[in-house]
PDB file of C-alpha atoms and ligand atoms in Angstrom:
ATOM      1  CA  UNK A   1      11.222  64.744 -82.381  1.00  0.00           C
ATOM      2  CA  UNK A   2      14.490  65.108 -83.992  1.00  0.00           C
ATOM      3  CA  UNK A   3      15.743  68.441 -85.132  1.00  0.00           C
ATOM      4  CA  UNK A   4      16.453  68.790 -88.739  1.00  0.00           C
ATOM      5  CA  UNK A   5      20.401  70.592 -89.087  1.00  0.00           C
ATOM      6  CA  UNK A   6      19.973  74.081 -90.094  1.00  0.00           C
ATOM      7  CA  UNK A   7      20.585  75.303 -93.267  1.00  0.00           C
ATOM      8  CA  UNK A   8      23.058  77.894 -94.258  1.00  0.00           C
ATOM      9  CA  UNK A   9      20.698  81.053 -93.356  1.00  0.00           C
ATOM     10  CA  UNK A  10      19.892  79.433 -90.194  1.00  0.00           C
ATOM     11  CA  UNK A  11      16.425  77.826 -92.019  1.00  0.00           C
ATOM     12  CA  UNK A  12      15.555  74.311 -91.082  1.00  0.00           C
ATOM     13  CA  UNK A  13      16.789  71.809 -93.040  1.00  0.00           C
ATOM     14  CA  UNK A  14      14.477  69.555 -95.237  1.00  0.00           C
ATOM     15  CA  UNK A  15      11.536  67.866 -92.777  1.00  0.00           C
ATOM     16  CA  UNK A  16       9.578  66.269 -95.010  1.00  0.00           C
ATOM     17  CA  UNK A  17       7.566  64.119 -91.900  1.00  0.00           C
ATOM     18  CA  UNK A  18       6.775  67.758 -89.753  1.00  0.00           C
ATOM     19  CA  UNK A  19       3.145  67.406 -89.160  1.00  0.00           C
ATOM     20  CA  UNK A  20       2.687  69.531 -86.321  1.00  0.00           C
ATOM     21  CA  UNK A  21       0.943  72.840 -86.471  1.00  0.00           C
ATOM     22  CA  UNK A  22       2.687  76.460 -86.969  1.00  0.00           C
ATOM     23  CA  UNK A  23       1.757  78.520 -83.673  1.00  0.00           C
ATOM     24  CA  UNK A  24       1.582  81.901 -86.059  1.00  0.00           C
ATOM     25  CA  UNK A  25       2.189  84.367 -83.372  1.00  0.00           C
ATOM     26  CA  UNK A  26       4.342  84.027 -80.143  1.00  0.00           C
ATOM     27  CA  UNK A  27       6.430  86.009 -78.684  1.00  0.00           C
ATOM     28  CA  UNK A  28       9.499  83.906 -77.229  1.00  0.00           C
ATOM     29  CA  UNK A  29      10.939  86.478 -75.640  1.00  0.00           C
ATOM     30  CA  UNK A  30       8.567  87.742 -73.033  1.00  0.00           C
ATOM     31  CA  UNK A  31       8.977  84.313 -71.305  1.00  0.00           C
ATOM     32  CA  UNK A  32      11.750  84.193 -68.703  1.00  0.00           C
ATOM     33  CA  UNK A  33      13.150  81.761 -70.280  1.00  0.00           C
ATOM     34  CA  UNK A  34      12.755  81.979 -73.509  1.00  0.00           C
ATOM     35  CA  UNK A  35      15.271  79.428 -74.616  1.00  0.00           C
ATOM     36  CA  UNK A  36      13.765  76.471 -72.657  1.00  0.00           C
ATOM     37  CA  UNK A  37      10.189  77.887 -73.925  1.00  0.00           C
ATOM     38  CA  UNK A  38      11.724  77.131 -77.681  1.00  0.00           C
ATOM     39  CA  UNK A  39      12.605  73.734 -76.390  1.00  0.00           C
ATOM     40  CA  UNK A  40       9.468  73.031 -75.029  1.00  0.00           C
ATOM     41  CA  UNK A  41       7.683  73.921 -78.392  1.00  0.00           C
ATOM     42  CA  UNK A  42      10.020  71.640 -80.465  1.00  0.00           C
ATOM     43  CA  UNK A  43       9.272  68.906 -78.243  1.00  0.00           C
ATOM     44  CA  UNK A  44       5.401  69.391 -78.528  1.00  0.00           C
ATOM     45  CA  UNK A  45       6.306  68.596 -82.263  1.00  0.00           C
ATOM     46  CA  UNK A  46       4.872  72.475 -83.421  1.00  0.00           C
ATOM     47  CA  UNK A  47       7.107  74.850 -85.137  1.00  0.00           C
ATOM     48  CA  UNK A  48       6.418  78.686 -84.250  1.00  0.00           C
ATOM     49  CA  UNK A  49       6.969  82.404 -86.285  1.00  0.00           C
ATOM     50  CA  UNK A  50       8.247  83.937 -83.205  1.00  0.00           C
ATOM     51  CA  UNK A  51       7.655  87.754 -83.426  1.00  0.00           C
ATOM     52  CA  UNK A  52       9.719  90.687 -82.365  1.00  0.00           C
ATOM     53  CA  UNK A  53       8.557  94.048 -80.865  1.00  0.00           C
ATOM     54  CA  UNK A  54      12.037  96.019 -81.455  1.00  0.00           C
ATOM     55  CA  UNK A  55      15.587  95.490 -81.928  1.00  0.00           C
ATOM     56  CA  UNK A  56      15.982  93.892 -78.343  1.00  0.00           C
ATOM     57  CA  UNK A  57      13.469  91.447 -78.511  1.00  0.00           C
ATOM     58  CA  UNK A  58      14.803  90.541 -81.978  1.00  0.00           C
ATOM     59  CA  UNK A  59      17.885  89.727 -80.810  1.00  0.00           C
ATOM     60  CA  UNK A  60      16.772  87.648 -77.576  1.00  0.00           C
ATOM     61  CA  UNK A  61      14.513  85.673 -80.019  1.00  0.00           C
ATOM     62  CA  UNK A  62      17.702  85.354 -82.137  1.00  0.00           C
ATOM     63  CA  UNK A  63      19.382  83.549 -79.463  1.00  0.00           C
ATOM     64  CA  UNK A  64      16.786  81.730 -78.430  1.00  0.00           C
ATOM     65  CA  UNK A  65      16.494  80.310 -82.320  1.00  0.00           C
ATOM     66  CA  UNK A  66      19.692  79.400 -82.447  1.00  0.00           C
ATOM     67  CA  UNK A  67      19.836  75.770 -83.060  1.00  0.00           C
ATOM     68  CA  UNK A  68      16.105  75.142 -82.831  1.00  0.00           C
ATOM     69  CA  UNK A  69      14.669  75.028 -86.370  1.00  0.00           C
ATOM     70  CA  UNK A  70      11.055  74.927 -84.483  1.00  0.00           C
ATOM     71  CA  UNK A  71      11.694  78.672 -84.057  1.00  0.00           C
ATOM     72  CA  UNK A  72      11.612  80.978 -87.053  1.00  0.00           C
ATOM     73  CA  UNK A  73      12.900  84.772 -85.485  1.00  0.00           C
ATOM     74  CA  UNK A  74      10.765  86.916 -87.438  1.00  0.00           C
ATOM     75  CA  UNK A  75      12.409  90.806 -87.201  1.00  0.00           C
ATOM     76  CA  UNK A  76       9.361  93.952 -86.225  1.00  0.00           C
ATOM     77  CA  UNK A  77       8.862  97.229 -84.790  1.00  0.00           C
ATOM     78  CA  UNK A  78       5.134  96.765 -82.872  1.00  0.00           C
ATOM     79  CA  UNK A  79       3.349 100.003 -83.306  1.00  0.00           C
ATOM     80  CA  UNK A  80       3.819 100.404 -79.210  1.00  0.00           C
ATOM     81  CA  UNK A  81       7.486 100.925 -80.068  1.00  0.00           C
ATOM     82  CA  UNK A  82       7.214 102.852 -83.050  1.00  0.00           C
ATOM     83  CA  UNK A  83       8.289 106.092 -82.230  1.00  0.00           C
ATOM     84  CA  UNK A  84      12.152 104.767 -80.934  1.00  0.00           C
ATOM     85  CA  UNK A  85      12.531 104.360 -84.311  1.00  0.00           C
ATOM     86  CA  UNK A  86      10.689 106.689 -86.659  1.00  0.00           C
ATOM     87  CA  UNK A  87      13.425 108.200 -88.430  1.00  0.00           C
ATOM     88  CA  UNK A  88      15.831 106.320 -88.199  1.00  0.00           C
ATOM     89  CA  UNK A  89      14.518 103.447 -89.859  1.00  0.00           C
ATOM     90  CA  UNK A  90      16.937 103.062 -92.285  1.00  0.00           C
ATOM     91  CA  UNK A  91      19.188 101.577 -88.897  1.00  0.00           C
ATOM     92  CA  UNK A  92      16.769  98.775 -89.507  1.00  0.00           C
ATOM     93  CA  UNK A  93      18.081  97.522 -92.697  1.00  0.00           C
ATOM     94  CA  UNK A  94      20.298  94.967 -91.616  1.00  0.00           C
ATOM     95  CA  UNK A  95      17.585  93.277 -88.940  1.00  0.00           C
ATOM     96  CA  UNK A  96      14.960  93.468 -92.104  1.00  0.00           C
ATOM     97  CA  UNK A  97      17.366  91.604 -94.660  1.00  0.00           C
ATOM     98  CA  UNK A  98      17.888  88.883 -92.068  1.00  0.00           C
ATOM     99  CA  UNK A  99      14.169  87.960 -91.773  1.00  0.00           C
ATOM    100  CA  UNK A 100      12.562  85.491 -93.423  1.00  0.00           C
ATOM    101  CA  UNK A 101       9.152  86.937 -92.438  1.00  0.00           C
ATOM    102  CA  UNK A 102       8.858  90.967 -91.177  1.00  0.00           C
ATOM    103  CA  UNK A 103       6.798  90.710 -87.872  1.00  0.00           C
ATOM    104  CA  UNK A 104       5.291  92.176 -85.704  1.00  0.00           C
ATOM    105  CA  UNK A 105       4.799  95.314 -87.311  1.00  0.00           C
ATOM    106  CA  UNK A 106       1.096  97.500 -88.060  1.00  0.00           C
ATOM    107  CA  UNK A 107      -0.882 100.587 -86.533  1.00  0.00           C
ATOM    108  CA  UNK A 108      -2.649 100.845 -83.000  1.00  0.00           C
ATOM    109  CA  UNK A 109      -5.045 103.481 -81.990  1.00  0.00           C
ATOM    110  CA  UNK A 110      -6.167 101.949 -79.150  1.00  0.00           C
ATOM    111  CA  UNK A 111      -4.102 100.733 -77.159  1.00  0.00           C
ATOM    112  CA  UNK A 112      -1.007 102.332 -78.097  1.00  0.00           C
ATOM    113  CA  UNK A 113      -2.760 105.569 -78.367  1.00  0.00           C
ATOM    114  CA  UNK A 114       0.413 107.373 -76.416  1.00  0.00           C
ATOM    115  CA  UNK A 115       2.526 106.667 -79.747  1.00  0.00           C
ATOM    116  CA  UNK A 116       1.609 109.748 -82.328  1.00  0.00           C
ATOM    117  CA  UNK A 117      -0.146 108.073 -85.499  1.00  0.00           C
ATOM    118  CA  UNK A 118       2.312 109.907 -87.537  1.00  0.00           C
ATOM    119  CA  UNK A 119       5.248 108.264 -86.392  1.00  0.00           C
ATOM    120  CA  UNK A 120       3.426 104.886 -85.861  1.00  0.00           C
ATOM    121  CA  UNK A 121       2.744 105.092 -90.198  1.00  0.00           C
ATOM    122  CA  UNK A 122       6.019 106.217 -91.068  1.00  0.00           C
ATOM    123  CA  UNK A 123       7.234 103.312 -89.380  1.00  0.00           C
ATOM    124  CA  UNK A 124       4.705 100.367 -90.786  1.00  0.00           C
ATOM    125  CA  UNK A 125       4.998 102.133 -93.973  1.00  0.00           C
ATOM    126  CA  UNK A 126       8.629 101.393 -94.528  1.00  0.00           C
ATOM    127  CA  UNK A 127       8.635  98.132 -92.943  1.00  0.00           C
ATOM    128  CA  UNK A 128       5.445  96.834 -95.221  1.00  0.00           C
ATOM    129  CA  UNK A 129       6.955  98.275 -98.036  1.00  0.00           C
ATOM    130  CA  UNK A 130      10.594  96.729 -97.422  1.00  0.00           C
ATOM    131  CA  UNK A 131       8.707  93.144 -96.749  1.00  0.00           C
ATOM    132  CA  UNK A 132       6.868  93.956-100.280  1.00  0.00           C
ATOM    133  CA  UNK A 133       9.882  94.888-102.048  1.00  0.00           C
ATOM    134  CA  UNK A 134      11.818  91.953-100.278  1.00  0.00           C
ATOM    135  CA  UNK A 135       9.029  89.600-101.219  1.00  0.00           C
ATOM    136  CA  UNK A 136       9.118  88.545 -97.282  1.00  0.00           C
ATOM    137  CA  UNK A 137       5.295  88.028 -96.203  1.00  0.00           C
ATOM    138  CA  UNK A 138       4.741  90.054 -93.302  1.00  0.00           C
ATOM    139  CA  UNK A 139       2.578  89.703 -89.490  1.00  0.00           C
ATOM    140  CA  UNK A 140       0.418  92.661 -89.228  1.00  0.00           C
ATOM    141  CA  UNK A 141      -1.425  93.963 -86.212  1.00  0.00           C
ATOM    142  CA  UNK A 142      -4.159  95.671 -86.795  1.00  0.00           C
ATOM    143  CA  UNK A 143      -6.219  97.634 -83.506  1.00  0.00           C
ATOM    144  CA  UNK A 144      -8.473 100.068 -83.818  1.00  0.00           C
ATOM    145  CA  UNK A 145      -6.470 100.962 -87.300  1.00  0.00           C
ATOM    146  CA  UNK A 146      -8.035  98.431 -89.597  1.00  0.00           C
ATOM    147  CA  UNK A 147      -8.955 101.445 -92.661  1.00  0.00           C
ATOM    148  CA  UNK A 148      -5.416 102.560 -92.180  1.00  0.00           C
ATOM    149  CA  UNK A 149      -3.415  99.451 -92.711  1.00  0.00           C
ATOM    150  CA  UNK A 150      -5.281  98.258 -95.744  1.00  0.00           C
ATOM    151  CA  UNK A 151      -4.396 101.334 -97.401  1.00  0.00           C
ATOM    152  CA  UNK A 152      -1.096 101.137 -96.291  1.00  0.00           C
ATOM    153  CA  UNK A 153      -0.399  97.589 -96.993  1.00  0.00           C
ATOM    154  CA  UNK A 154      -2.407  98.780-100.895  1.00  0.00           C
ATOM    155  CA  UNK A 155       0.035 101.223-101.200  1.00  0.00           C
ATOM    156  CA  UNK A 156       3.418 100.044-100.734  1.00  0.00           C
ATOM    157  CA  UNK A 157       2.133  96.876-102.401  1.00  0.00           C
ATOM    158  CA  UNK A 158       2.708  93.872-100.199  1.00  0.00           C
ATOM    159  CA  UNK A 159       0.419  91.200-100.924  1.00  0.00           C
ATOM    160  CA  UNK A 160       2.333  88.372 -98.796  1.00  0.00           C
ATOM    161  CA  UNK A 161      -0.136  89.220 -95.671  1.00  0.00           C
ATOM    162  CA  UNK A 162      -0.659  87.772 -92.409  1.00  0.00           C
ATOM    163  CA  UNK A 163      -3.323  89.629 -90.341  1.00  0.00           C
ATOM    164  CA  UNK A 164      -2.777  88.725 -86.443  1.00  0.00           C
ATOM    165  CA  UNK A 165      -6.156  88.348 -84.467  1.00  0.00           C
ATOM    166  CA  UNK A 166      -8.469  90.406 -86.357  1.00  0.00           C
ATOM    167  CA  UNK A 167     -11.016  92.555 -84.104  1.00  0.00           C
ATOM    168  CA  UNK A 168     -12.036  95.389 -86.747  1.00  0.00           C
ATOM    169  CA  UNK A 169     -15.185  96.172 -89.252  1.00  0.00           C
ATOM    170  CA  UNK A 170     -16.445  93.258 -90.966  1.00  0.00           C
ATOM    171  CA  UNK A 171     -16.545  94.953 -94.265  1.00  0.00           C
ATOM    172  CA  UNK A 172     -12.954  95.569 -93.732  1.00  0.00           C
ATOM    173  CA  UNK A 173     -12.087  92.337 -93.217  1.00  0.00           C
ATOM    174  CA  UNK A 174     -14.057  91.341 -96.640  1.00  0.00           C
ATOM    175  CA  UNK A 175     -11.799  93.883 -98.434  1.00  0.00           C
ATOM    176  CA  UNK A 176      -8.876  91.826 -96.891  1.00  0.00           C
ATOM    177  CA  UNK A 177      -9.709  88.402 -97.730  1.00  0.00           C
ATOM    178  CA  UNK A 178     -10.268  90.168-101.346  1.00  0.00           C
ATOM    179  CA  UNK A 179      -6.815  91.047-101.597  1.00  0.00           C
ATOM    180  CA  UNK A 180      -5.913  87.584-100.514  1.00  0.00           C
ATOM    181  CA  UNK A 181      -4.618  87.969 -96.873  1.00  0.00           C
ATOM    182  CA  UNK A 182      -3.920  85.304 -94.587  1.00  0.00           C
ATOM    183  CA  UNK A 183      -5.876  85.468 -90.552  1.00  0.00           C
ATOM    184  CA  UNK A 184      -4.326  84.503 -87.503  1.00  0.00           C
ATOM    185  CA  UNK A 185      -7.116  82.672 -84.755  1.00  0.00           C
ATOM    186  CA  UNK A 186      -6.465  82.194 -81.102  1.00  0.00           C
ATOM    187  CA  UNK A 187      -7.532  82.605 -77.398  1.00  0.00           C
ATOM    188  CA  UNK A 188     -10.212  84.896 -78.118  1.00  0.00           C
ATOM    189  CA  UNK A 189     -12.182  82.114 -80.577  1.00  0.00           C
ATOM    190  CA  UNK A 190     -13.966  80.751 -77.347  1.00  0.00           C
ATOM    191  CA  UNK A 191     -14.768  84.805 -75.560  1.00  0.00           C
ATOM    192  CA  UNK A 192     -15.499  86.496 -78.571  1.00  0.00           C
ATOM    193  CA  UNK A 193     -18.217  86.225 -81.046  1.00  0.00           C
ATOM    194  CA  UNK A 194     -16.539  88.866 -83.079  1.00  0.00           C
ATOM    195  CA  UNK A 195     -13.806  86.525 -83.292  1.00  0.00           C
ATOM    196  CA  UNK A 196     -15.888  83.600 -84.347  1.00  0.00           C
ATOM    197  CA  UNK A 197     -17.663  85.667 -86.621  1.00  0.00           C
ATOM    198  CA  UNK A 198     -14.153  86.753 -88.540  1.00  0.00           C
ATOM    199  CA  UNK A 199     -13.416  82.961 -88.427  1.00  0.00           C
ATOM    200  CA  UNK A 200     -16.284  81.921 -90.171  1.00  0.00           C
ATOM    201  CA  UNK A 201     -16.120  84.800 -93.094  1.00  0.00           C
ATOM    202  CA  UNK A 202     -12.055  83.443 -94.014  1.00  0.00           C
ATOM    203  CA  UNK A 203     -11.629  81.134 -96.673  1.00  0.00           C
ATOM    204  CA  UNK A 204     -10.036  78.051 -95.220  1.00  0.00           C
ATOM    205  CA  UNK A 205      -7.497  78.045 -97.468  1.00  0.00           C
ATOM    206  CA  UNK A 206      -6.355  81.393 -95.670  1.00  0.00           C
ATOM    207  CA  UNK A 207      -6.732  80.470 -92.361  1.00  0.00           C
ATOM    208  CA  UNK A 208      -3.312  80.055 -89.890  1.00  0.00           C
ATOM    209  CA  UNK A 209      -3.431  79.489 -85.787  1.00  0.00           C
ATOM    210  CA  UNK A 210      -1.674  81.926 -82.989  1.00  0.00           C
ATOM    211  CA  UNK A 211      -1.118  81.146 -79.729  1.00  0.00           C
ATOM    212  CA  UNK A 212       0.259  85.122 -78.776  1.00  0.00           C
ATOM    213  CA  UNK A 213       2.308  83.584 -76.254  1.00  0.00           C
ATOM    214  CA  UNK A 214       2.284  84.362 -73.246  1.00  0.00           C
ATOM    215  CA  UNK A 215       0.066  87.512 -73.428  1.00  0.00           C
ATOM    216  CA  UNK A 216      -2.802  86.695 -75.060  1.00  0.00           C
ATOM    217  CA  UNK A 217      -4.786  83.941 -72.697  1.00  0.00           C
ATOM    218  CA  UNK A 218      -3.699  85.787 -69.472  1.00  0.00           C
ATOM    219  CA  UNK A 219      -5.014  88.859 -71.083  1.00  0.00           C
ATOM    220  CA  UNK A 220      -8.010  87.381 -71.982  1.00  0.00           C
ATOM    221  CA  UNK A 221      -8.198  85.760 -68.293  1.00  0.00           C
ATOM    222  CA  UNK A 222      -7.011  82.561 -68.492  1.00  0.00           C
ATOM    223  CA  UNK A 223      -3.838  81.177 -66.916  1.00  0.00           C
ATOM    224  CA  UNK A 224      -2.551  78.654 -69.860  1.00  0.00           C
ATOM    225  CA  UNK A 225       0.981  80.475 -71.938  1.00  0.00           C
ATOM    226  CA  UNK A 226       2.022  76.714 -73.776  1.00  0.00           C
ATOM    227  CA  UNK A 227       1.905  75.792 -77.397  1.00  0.00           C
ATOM    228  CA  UNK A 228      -0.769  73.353 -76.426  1.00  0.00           C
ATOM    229  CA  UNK A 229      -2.996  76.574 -77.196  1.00  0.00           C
ATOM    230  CA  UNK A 230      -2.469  76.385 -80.845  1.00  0.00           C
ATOM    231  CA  UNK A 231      -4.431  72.961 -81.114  1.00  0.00           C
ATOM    232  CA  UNK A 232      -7.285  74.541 -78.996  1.00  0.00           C
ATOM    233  CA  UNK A 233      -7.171  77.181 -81.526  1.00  0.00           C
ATOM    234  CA  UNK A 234      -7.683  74.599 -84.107  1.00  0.00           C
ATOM    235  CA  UNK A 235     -10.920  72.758 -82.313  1.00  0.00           C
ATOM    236  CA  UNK A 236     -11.990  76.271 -81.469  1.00  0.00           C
ATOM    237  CA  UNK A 237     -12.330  77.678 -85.228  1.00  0.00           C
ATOM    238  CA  UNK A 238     -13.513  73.699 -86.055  1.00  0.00           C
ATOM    239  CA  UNK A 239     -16.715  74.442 -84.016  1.00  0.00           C
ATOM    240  CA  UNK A 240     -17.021  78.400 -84.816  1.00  0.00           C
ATOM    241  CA  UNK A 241     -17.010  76.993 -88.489  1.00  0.00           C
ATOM    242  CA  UNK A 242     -18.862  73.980 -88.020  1.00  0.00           C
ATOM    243  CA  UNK A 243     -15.724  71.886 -89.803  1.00  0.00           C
ATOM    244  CA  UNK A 244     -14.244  68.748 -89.216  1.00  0.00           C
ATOM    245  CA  UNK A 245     -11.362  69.439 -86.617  1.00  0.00           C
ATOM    246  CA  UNK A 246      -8.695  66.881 -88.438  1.00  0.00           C
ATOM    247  CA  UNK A 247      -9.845  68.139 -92.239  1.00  0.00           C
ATOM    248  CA  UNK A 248      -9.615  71.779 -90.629  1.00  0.00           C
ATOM    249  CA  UNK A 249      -5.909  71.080 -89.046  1.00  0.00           C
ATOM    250  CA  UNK A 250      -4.863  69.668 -92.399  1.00  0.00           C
ATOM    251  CA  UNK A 251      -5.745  72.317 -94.215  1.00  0.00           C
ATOM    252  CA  UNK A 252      -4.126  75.075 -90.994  1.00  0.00           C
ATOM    253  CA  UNK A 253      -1.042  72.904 -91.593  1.00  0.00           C
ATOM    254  CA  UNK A 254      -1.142  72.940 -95.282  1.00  0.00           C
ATOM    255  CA  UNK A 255      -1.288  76.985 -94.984  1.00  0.00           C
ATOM    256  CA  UNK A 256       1.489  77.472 -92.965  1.00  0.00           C
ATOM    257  CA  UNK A 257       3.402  75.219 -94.794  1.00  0.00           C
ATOM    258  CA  UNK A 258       2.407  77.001 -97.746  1.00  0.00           C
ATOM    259  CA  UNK A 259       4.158  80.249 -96.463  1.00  0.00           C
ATOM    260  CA  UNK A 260       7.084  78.872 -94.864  1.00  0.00           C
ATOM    261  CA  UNK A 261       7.882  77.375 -98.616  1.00  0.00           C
ATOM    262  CA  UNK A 262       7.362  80.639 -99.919  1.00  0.00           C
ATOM    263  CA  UNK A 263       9.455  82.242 -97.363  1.00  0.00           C
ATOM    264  CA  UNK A 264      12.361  79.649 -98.145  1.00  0.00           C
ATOM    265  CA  UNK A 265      11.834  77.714 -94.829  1.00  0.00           C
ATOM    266  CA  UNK A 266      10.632  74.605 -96.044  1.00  0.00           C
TER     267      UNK A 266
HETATM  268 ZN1  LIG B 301       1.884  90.277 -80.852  1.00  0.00          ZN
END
């Protein structure tokens, strides 16, 4: 598949024949080679929002963009990494206006339990409120912190949502969709019914697919880390939902293509 040039800010050019899927969430830069990983995903015909964890693995996904329009470099601070940079985030300003999307950012108070919660808000609360005052959607993870972040994401006002594999209360989730949030689905469609449940409960017009690349399968206990697990995804929610798998990937492809034209990248 031919690249189209990239634009001035480094956004693909026009493509109007792309009809591959949009892996939501991957992170490019835990692979060892993260460059030949990016080349791998262009050639599979997907495009991917490649998130960051910090300032380093925003920059290493930077490079790794660079001249592959398949990758969009999408600039967070994961809750994990939160307190490096609580207050100083104004330091972030720079990586923040360079990002067409704000990702991965959010609360954890499970598994990143060592991070105080304090510094963990401050942080997602001035990166969700610079993505809502930027008009930048933004990839949110959620653990263990689902209350938090909806009142969070309420009060600084962003609306341009993506919620990254959603594991919390289902009435929380309902509040989501309500305020017309967009789910990422992955590896954990075929382990866990939670997951299928969540899947079934999204509008389809909201639903995107993740890959979380190359964590999430080998975390789950599985061996696979290649963008082939974004059309699994897709046949995964298809059954959970009881939907025809091409209608279904139309309408996955029409969402993220929905986004990336609101975020100026198609
Ligand atoms: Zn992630």
């Amino acid at each position: 598949m031919s690249a189209a040039p990239a634009g001035p800010t480094g956004a693909p050019g026009r493509r109007a024949a792309f009809r591959g899927l949009v892996d939501f969430h991957t992170h490019l830069h835990l692979y060892p080679d993260p460059a030949a990983e990016a080349d791998a995903i262009a050639a599979s015909g997907a495009r991917c929002v490649a998130a960051s964890v910090d300032v380093p693995s925003y920059l290493a996904t930077l490079a790794a963009a660079a001249g592959r329009p398949a990758v969009v470099p999408t600039f967070g601070v994961h809750p994990a990494r939160a307190l490096s940079y609580a207050g100083r985030e104004s330091e972030l300003e720079p990586y923040l206006a360079a990002s067409p999307l704000i990702g991965e950012i959010g609360l954890d108070h499970l598994w990143a339990r060592d991070v105080p919660r304090e510094a963990q808000r401050r942080v997602f609360e001035r990166l969700a409120g610079r993505a809502a005052e930027l008009g930048r959607y933004c990839v949110v993870h959620t653990k263990a912190a689902e209350a938090e972040v909806l009142e969070t994401l309420r009060a600084v006002r962003a609306s341009r949502v993506v919620i990254h594999w959603y594991s919390g209360p289902m009435g929380i989730l309902g509040r989501m969709i309500d305020e017309g949030y967009y789910f990422t689905f992955g590896c954990s469609l075929r382990r866990w019914p939670m997951s299928r449940a969540a899947a079934r409960r999204v509008p389809a017009e909201r639903l995107l697919v993740e890959t979380d690349n190359p964590v999430g399968e080998p975390w789950l206990g599985g061996s696979r880390t290649d963008i082939g697990l974004a059309e699994r995804a897709v046949r995964d929610l298809a059954r959970a939902r009881g939907a025809a798998p091409e209608e279904l990937r139309s309408q996955i492809r029409r969402n993220s293509m929905r986004i990336f034209r609101e975020s100026g990248l198609a």
